[in-house]
GROMACS .gro file of C-alpha atoms in nm:
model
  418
    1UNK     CA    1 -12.895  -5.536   0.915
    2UNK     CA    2 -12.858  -5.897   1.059
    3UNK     CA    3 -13.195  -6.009   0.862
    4UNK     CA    4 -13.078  -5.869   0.584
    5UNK     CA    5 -12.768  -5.984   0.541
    6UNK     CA    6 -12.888  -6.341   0.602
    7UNK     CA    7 -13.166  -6.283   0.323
    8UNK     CA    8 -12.848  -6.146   0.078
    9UNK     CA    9 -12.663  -6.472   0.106
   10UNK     CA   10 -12.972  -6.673   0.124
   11UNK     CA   11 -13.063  -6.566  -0.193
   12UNK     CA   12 -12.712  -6.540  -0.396
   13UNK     CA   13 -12.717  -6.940  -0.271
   14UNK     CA   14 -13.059  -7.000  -0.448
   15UNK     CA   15 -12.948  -6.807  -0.772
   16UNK     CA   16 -12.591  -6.957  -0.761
   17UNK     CA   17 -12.747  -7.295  -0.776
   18UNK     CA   18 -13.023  -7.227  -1.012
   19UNK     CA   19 -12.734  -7.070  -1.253
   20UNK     CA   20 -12.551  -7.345  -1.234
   21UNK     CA   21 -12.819  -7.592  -1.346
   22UNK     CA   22 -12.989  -7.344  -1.662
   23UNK     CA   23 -12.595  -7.406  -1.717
   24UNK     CA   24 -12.625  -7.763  -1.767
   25UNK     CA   25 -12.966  -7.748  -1.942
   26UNK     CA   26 -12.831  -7.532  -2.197
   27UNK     CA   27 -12.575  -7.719  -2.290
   28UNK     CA   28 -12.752  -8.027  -2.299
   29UNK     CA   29 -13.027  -7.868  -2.524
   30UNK     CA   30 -12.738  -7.713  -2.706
   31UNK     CA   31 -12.533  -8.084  -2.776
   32UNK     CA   32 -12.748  -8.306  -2.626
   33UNK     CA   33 -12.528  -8.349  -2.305
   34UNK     CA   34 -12.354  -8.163  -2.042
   35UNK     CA   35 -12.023  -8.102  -2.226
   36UNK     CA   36 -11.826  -7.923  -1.939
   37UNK     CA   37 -11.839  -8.260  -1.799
   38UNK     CA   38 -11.705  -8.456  -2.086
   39UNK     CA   39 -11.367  -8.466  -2.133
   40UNK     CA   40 -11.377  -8.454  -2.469
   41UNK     CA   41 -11.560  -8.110  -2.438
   42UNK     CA   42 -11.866  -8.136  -2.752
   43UNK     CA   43 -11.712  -8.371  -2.978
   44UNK     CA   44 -11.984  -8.592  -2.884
   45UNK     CA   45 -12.226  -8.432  -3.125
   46UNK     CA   46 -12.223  -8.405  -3.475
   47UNK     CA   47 -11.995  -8.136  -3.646
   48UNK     CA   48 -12.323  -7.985  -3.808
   49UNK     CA   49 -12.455  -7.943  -3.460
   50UNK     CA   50 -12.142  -7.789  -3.325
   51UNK     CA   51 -12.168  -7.500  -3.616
   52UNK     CA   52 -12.567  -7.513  -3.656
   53UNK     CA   53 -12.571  -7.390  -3.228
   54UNK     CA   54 -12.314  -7.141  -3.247
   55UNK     CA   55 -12.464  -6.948  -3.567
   56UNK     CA   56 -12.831  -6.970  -3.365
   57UNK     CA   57 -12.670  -6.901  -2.991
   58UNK     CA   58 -12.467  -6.597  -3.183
   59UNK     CA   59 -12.747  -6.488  -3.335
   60UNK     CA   60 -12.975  -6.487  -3.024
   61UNK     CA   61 -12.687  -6.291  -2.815
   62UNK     CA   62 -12.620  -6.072  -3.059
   63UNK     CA   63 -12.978  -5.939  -3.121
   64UNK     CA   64 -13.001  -5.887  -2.779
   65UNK     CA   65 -12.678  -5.706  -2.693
   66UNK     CA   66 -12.781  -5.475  -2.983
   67UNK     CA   67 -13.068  -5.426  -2.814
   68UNK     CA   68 -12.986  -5.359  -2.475
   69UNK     CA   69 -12.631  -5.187  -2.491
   70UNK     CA   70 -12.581  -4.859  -2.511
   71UNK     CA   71 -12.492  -4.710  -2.901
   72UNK     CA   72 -12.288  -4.672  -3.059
   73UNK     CA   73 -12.065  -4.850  -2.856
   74UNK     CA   74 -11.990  -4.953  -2.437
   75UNK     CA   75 -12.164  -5.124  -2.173
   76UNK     CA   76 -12.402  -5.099  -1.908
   77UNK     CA   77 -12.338  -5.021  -1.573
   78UNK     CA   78 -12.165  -5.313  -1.407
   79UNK     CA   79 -12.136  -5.440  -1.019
   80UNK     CA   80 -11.821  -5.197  -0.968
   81UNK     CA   81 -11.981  -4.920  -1.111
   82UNK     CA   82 -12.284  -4.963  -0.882
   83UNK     CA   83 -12.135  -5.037  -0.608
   84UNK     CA   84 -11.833  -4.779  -0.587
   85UNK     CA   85 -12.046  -4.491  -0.678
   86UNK     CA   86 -12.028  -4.245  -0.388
   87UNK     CA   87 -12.337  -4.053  -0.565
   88UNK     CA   88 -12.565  -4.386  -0.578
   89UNK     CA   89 -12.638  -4.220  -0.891
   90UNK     CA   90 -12.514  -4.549  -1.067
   91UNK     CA   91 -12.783  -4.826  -1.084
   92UNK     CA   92 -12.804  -5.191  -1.265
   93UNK     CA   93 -13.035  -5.173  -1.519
   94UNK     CA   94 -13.237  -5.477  -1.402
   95UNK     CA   95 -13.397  -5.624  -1.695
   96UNK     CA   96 -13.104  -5.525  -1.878
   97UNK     CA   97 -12.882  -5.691  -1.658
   98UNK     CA   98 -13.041  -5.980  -1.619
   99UNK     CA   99 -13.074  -6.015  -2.011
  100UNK     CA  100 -12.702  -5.978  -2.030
  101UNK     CA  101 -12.612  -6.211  -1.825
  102UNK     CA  102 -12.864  -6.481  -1.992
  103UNK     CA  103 -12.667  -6.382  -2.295
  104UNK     CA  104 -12.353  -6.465  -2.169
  105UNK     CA  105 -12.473  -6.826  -2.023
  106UNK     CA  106 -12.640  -6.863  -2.365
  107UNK     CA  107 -12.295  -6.783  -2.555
  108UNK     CA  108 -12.078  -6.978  -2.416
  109UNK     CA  109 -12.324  -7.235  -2.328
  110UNK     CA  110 -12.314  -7.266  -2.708
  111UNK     CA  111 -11.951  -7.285  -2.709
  112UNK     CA  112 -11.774  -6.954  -2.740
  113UNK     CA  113 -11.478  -6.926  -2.555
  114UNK     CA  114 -11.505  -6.691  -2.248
  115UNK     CA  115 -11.599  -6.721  -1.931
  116UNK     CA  116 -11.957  -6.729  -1.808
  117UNK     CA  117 -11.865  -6.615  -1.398
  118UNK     CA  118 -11.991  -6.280  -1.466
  119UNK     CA  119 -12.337  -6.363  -1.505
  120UNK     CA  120 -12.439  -6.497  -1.133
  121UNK     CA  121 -12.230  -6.215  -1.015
  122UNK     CA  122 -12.517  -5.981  -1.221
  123UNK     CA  123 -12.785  -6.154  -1.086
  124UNK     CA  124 -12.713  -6.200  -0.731
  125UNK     CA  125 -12.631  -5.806  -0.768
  126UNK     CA  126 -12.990  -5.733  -0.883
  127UNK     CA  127 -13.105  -5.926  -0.641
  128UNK     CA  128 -12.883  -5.728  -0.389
  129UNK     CA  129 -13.010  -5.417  -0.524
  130UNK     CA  130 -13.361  -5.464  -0.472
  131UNK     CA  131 -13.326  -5.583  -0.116
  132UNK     CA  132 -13.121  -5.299  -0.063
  133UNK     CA  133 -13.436  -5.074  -0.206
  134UNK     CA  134 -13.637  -5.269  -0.013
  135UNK     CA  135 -13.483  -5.232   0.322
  136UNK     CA  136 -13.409  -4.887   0.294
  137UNK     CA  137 -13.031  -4.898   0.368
  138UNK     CA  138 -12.794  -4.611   0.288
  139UNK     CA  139 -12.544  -4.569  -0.035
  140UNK     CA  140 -12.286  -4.726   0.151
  141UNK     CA  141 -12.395  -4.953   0.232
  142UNK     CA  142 -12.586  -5.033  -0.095
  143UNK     CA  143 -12.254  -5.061  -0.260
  144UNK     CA  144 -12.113  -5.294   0.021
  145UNK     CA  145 -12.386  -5.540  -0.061
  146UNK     CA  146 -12.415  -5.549  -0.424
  147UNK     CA  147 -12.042  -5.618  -0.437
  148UNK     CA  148 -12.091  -5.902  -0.085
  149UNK     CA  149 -12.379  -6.093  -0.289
  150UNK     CA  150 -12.223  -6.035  -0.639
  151UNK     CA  151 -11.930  -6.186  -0.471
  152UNK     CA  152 -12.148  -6.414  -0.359
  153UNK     CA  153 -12.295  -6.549  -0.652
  154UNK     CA  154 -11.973  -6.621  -0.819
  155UNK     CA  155 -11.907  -6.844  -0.458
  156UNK     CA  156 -12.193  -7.055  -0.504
  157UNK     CA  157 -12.170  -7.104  -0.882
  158UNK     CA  158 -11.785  -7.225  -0.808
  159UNK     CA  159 -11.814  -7.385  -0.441
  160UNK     CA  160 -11.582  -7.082  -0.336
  161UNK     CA  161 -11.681  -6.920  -0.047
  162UNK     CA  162 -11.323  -6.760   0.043
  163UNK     CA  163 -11.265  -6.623  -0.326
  164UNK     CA  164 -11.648  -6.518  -0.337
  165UNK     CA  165 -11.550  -6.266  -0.055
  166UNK     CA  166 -11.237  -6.209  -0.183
  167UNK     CA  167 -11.321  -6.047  -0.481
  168UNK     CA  168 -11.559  -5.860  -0.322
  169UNK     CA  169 -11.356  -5.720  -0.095
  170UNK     CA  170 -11.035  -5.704  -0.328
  171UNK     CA  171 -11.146  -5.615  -0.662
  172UNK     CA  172 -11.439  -5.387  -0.577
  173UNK     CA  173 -11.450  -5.243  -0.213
  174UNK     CA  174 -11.106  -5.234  -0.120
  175UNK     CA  175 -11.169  -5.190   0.250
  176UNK     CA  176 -10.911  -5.005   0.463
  177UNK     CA  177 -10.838  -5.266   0.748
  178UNK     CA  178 -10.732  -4.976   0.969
  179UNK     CA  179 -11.024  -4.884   1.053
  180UNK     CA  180 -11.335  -5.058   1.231
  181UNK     CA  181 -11.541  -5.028   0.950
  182UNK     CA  182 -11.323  -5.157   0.708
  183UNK     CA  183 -11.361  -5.489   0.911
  184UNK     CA  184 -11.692  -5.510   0.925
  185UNK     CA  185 -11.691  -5.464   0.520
  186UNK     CA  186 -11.470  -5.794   0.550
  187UNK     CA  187 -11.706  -5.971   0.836
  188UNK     CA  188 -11.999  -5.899   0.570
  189UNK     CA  189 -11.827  -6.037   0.266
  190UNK     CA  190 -11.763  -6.326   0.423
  191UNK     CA  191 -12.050  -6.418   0.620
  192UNK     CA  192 -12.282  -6.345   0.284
  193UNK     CA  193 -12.017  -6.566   0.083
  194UNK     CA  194 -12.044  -6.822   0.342
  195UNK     CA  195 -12.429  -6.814   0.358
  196UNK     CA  196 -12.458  -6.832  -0.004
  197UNK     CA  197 -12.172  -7.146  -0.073
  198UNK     CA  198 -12.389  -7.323   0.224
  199UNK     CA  199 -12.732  -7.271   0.029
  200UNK     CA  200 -12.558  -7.379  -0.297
  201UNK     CA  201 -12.479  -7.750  -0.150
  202UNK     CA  202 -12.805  -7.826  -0.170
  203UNK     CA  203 -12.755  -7.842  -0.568
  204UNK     CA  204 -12.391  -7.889  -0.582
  205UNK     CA  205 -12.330  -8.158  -0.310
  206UNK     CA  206 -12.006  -7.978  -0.232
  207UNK     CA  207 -11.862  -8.116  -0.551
  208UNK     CA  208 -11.523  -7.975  -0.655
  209UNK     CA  209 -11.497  -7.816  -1.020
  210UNK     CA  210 -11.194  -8.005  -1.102
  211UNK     CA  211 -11.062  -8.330  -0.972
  212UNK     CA  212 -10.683  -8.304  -0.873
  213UNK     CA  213 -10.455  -8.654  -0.945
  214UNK     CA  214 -10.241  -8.726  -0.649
  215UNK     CA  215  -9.997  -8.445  -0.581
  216UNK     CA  216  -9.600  -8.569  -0.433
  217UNK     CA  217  -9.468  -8.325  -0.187
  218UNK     CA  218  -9.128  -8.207  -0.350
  219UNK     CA  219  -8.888  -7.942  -0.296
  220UNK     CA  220  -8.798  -7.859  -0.656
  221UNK     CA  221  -9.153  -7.739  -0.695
  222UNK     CA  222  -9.090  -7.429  -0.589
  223UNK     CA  223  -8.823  -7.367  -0.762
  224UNK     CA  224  -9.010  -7.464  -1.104
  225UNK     CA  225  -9.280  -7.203  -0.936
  226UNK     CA  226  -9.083  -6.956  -0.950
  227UNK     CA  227  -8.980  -6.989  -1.300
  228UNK     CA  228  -9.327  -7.025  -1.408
  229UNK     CA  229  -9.401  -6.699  -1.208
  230UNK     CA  230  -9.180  -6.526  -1.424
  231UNK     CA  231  -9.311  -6.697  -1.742
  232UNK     CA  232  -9.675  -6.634  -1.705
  233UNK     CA  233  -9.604  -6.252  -1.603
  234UNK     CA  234  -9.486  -6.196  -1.963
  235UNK     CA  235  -9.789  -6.408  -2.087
  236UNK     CA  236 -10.033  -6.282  -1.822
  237UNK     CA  237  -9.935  -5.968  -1.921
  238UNK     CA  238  -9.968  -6.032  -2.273
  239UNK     CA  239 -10.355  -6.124  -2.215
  240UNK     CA  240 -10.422  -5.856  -2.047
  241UNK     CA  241 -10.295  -5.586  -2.254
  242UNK     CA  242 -10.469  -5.781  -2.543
  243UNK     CA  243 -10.755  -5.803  -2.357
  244UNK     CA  244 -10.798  -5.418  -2.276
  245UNK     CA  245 -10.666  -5.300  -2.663
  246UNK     CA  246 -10.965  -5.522  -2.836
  247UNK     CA  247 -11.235  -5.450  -2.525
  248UNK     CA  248 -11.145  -5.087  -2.645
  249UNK     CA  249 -11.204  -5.143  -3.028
  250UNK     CA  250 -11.527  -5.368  -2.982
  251UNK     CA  251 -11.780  -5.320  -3.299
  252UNK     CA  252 -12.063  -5.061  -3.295
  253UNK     CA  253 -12.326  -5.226  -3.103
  254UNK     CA  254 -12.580  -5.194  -3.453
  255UNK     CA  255 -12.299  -5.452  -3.645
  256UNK     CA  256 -12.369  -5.701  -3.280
  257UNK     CA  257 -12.642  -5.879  -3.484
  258UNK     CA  258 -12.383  -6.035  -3.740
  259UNK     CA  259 -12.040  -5.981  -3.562
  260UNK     CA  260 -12.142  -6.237  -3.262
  261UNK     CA  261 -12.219  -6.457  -3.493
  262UNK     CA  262 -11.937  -6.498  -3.684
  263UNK     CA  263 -11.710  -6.513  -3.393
  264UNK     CA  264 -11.925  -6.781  -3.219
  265UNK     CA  265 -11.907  -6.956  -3.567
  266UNK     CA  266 -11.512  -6.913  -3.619
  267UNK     CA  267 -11.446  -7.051  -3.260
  268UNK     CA  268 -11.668  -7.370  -3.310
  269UNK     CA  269 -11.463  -7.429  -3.616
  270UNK     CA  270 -11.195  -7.410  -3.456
  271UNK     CA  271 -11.388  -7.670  -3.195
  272UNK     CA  272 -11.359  -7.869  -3.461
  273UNK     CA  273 -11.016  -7.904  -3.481
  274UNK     CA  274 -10.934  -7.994  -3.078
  275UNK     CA  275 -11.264  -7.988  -2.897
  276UNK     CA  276 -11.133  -7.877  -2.648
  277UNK     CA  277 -11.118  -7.488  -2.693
  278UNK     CA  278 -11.473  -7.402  -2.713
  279UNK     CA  279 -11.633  -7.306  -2.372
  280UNK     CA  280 -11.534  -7.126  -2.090
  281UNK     CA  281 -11.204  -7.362  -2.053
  282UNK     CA  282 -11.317  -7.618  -1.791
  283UNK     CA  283 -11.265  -7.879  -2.007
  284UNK     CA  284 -10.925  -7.813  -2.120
  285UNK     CA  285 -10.807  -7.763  -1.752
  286UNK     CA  286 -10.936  -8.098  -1.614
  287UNK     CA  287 -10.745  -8.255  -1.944
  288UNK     CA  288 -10.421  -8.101  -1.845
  289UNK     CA  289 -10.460  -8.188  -1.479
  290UNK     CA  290 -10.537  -8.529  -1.529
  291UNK     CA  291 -10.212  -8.549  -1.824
  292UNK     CA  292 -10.243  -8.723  -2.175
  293UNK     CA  293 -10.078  -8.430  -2.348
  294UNK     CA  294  -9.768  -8.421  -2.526
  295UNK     CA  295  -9.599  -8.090  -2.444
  296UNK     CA  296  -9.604  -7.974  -2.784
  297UNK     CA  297  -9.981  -8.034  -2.814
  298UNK     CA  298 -10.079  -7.887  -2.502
  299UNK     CA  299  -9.851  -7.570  -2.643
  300UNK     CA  300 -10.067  -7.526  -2.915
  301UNK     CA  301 -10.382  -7.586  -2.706
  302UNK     CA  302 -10.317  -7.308  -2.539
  303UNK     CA  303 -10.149  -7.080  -2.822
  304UNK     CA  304 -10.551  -7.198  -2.963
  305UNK     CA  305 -10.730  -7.100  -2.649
  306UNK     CA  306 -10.582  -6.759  -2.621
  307UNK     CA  307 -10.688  -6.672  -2.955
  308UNK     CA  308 -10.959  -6.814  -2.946
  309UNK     CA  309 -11.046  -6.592  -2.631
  310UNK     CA  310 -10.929  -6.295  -2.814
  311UNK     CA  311 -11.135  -6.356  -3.134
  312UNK     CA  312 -11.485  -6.397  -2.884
  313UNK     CA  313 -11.417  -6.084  -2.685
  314UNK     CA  314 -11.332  -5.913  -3.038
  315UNK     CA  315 -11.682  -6.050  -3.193
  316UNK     CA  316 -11.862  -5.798  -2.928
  317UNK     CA  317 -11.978  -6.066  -2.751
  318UNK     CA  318 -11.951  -6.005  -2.370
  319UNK     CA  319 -11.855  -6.278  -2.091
  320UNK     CA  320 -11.554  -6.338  -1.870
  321UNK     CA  321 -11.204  -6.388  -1.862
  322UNK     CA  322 -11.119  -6.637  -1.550
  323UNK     CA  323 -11.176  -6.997  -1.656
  324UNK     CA  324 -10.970  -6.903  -1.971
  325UNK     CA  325 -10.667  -6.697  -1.814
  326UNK     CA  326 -10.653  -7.055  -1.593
  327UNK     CA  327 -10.689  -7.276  -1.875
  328UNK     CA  328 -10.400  -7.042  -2.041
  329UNK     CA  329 -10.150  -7.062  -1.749
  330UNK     CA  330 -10.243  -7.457  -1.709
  331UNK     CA  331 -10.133  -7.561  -2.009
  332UNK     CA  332  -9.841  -7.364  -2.084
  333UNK     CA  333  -9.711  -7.455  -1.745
  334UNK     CA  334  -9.747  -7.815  -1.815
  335UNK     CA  335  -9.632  -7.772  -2.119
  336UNK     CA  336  -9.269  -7.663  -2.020
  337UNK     CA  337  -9.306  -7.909  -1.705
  338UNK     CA  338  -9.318  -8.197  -2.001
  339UNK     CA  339  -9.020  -8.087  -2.199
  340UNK     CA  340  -8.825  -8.020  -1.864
  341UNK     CA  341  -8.901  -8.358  -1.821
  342UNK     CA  342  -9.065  -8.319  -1.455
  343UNK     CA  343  -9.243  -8.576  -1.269
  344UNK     CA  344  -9.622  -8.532  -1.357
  345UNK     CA  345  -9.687  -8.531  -0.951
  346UNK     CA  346  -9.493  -8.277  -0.940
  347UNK     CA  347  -9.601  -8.093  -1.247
  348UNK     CA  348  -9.944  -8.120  -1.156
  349UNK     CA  349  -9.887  -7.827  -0.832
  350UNK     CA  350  -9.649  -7.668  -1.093
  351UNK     CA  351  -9.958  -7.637  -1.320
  352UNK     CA  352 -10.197  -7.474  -1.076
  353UNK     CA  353  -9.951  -7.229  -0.978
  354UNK     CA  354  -9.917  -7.137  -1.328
  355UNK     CA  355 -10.283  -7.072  -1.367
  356UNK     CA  356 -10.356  -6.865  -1.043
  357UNK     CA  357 -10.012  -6.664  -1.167
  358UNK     CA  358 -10.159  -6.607  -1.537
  359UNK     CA  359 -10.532  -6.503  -1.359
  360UNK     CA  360 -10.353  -6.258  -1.114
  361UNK     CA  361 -10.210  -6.072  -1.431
  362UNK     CA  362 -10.598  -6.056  -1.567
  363UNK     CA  363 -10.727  -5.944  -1.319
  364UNK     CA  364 -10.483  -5.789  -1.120
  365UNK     CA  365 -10.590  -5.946  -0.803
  366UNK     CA  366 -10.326  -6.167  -0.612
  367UNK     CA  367 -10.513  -6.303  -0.326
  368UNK     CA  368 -10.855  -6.367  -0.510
  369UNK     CA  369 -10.704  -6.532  -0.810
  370UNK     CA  370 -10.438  -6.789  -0.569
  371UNK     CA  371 -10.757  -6.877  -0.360
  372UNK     CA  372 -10.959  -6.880  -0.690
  373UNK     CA  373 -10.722  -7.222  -0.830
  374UNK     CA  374 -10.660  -7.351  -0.469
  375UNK     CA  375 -11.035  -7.347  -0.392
  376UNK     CA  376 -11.161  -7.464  -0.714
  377UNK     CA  377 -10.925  -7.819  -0.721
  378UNK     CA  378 -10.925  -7.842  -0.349
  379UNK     CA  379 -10.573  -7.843  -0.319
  380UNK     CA  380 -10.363  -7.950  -0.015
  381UNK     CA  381 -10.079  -7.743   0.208
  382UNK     CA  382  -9.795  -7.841   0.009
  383UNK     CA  383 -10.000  -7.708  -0.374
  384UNK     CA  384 -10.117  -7.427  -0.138
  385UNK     CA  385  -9.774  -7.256  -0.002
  386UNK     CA  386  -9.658  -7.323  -0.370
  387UNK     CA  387  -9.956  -7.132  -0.539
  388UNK     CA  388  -9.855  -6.834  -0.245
  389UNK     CA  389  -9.509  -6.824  -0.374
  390UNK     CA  390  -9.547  -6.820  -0.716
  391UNK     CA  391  -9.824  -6.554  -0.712
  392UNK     CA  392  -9.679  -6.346  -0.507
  393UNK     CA  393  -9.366  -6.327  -0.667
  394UNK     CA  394  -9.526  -6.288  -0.996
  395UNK     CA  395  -9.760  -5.959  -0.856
  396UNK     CA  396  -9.411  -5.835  -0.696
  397UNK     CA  397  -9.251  -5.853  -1.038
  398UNK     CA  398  -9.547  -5.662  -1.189
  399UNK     CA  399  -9.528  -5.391  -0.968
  400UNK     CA  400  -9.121  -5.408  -0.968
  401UNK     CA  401  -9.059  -5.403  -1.341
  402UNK     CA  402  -9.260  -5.083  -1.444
  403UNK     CA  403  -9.061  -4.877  -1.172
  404UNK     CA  404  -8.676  -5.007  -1.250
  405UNK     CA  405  -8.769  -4.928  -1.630
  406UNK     CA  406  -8.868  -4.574  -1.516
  407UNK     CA  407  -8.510  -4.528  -1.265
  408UNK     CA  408  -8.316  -4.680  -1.597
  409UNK     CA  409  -8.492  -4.395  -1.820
  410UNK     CA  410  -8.383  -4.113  -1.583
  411UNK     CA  411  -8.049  -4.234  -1.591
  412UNK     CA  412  -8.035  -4.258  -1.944
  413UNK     CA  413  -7.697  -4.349  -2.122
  414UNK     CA  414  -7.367  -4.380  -1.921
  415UNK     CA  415  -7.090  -4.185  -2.068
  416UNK     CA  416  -6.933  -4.332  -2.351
  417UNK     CA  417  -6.526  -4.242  -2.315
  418UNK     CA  418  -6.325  -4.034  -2.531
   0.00000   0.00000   0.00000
């Protein structure tokens, strides 16, 4: 178990890295440069270019989401599905799998806007799979390891090792910590996650995703937490429920060939407008950390990025939903941090609260999404105990709210007098 649990992270290192550069080289082949690292996202190329790779990048996805999904309509077996399955009945597909998950690099490599964390996740998971095939192991612990190394994948892509584990162990097993093997689901999650953020230096150089500005150490930021808490519930909450209504209307997978397109299309027209809303939403979260938005135009950025996010999932085309949900929350919190006239040292902590609050309503994960932000910008104590509070008063409220409303139904109306 030892060996192979060194192999599992091992490996999810090697494929995190190797992700992360066919990353870079499609984009560059796509625009001619690396535009996740331009802070002008792909304005550097030609508006021709912008359109001509999101017709051909739609067209290639969609052709092969039409061929691979299941008809007339749903998805294939994911990481939860395979690795919750008490049966082990549930398997990835592995060719299909692995063809999905090119297709979701390829998308918004061309400059759709979801996120692309789903697709190391899917191939560290087929990885898992077969070494769980290979050394025999049992269907628990299959399932523990596919979710470890998918878990794993996403750490090395993302230089994440804590939220790597985390959603492994939060989102998908769910280990009960009173009991002995519930810690050793946690000791393998994080030793895997660990293994595989090490490997992953060796193409990453331990760089951060974003850079955070200097950060001033003020009281008042909690406060302005916890009104953003409450702010990004009701927009968190928003995106998710908009989320799950179009993910259950997608189009017949036989329509994929021309829907993808024209979504992929529509949002690089949109790219024309403000560059910054195609892509998974890396760009547009380094531009509101760094400031040199008016409030009102960082408003409509991110009125422009939720749709946009909307309109890509509603294409059919498939991908994920965390660099968005913390481009979302980013830029409406500093936003309202502008026209509330905060100090932008301050409003910079406000900010990543905002987008670990909006993530935790996406994916419903408190501790995974806070560590998510605080691991990705490296952030200090002081951004760290803020991120804590906000979150977790923003996943209290969420599990509040829906139980008051039900006690004030019951109750129904007080007596009115005579």
């Amino acid at each position: 178990m030892v060996v192979l649990i060194v192999v599992a992270g091992v490996v999810a290192g090697v494929i995190g890295g190797l992700t992360a550069e066919a990353n870079r080289l499609i984009e560059t082949l796509a625009f001619g440069f690396d535009f996740t690292k331009s802070p002008n996202g792909p304005a550097g190329a030609p508006w021709w270019r912008r359109l001509l790779v999101a017709l051909l990048g739609g067209v290639a996805c969609g052709l092969i989401w039409m061929r691979i999904r299941p008809r007339p309509g749903g998805n294939l077996v994911g990481v939860k599905g395979a690795s919750t399955d008490p049966t082990g009945t549930k398997r990835l597909p592995p060719l299909a799998t692995v063809l999905d998950a090119f297709a979701q690099m390829l998308i918004v490599g061309t400059g759709i806007s979801q996120g692309r964390e789903p697709a190391p996740r899917q191939y560290a998971a087929v990885a898992a799979q077969a070494l769980a095939r290979r050394f025999r192991v049992d269907v628990a612990t299959r399932g523990l390891l596919i979710a470890a190394t998918a878990g794993a994948g996403l750490a090395s892509v993302y230089n994440v090792p804590l939220a790597g584990a985390l959603y492994a162990l939060e989102e998908v097993v769910r280990p009960n910590l009173r009991t002995r093997r519930g810690w050793w689901q946690v000791a393998v999650a994080v030793i895997i996650s660990a293994l595989s953020t090490a490997v992953s230096w060796l193409f990453n150089h331990r760089a951060r995703t974003y850079v955070m500005p200097q950060v001033r150490v003020d009281v008042h930021a909690y406060a302005w937490a916890a009104l953003i808490a409450v702010v990004a519930l009701v927009v968190g909450f928003a995106f998710q429920r908009a989320l799950a209504w179009i993910k259950a209307h997608e189009p017949d997978t036989r329509r994929l060939w021309w829907t993808v397109p024209i979504g992929a299309v529509a949002v690089a027209a949109i790219g024309l407008w403000n560059p910054q809303i195609p892509g998974n939403g890396q760009v547009l979260v380094q531009t509101v950390l760094t400031g040199g938005l008016l409030p009102g135009a960082l408003l409509i950025v991110c009125v422009a990025k939720f749709g946009a996010t909307l309109l890509s999932f509603g294409a059919g085309s498939n991908g994920g939903v965390l660099t968005p949900s913390l481009a979302v929350g980013a830029s409406l919190t500093m936003a309202l941090m502008g026209w509330c006239h905060v100090d932008a040292a301050v409003g910079v902590t406000v900010a990543v609260v905002g987008a670990a609050c909006v993530l935790t309503l996406t994916q419903r994960s408190p501790m995974f999404s806070a560590m998510f932000a605080l691991e990705l910008t490296g952030s200090g104590l002081f951004t760290s105990s803020a991120v804590a509070w906000g979150v977790g008063l923003t996943w209290a409220l969420y599990l509040l709210l829906p139980r008051l409303a039900r006690r004030l139904r019951r109750r129904g109306p007080g007596p009115t007098g005579a």
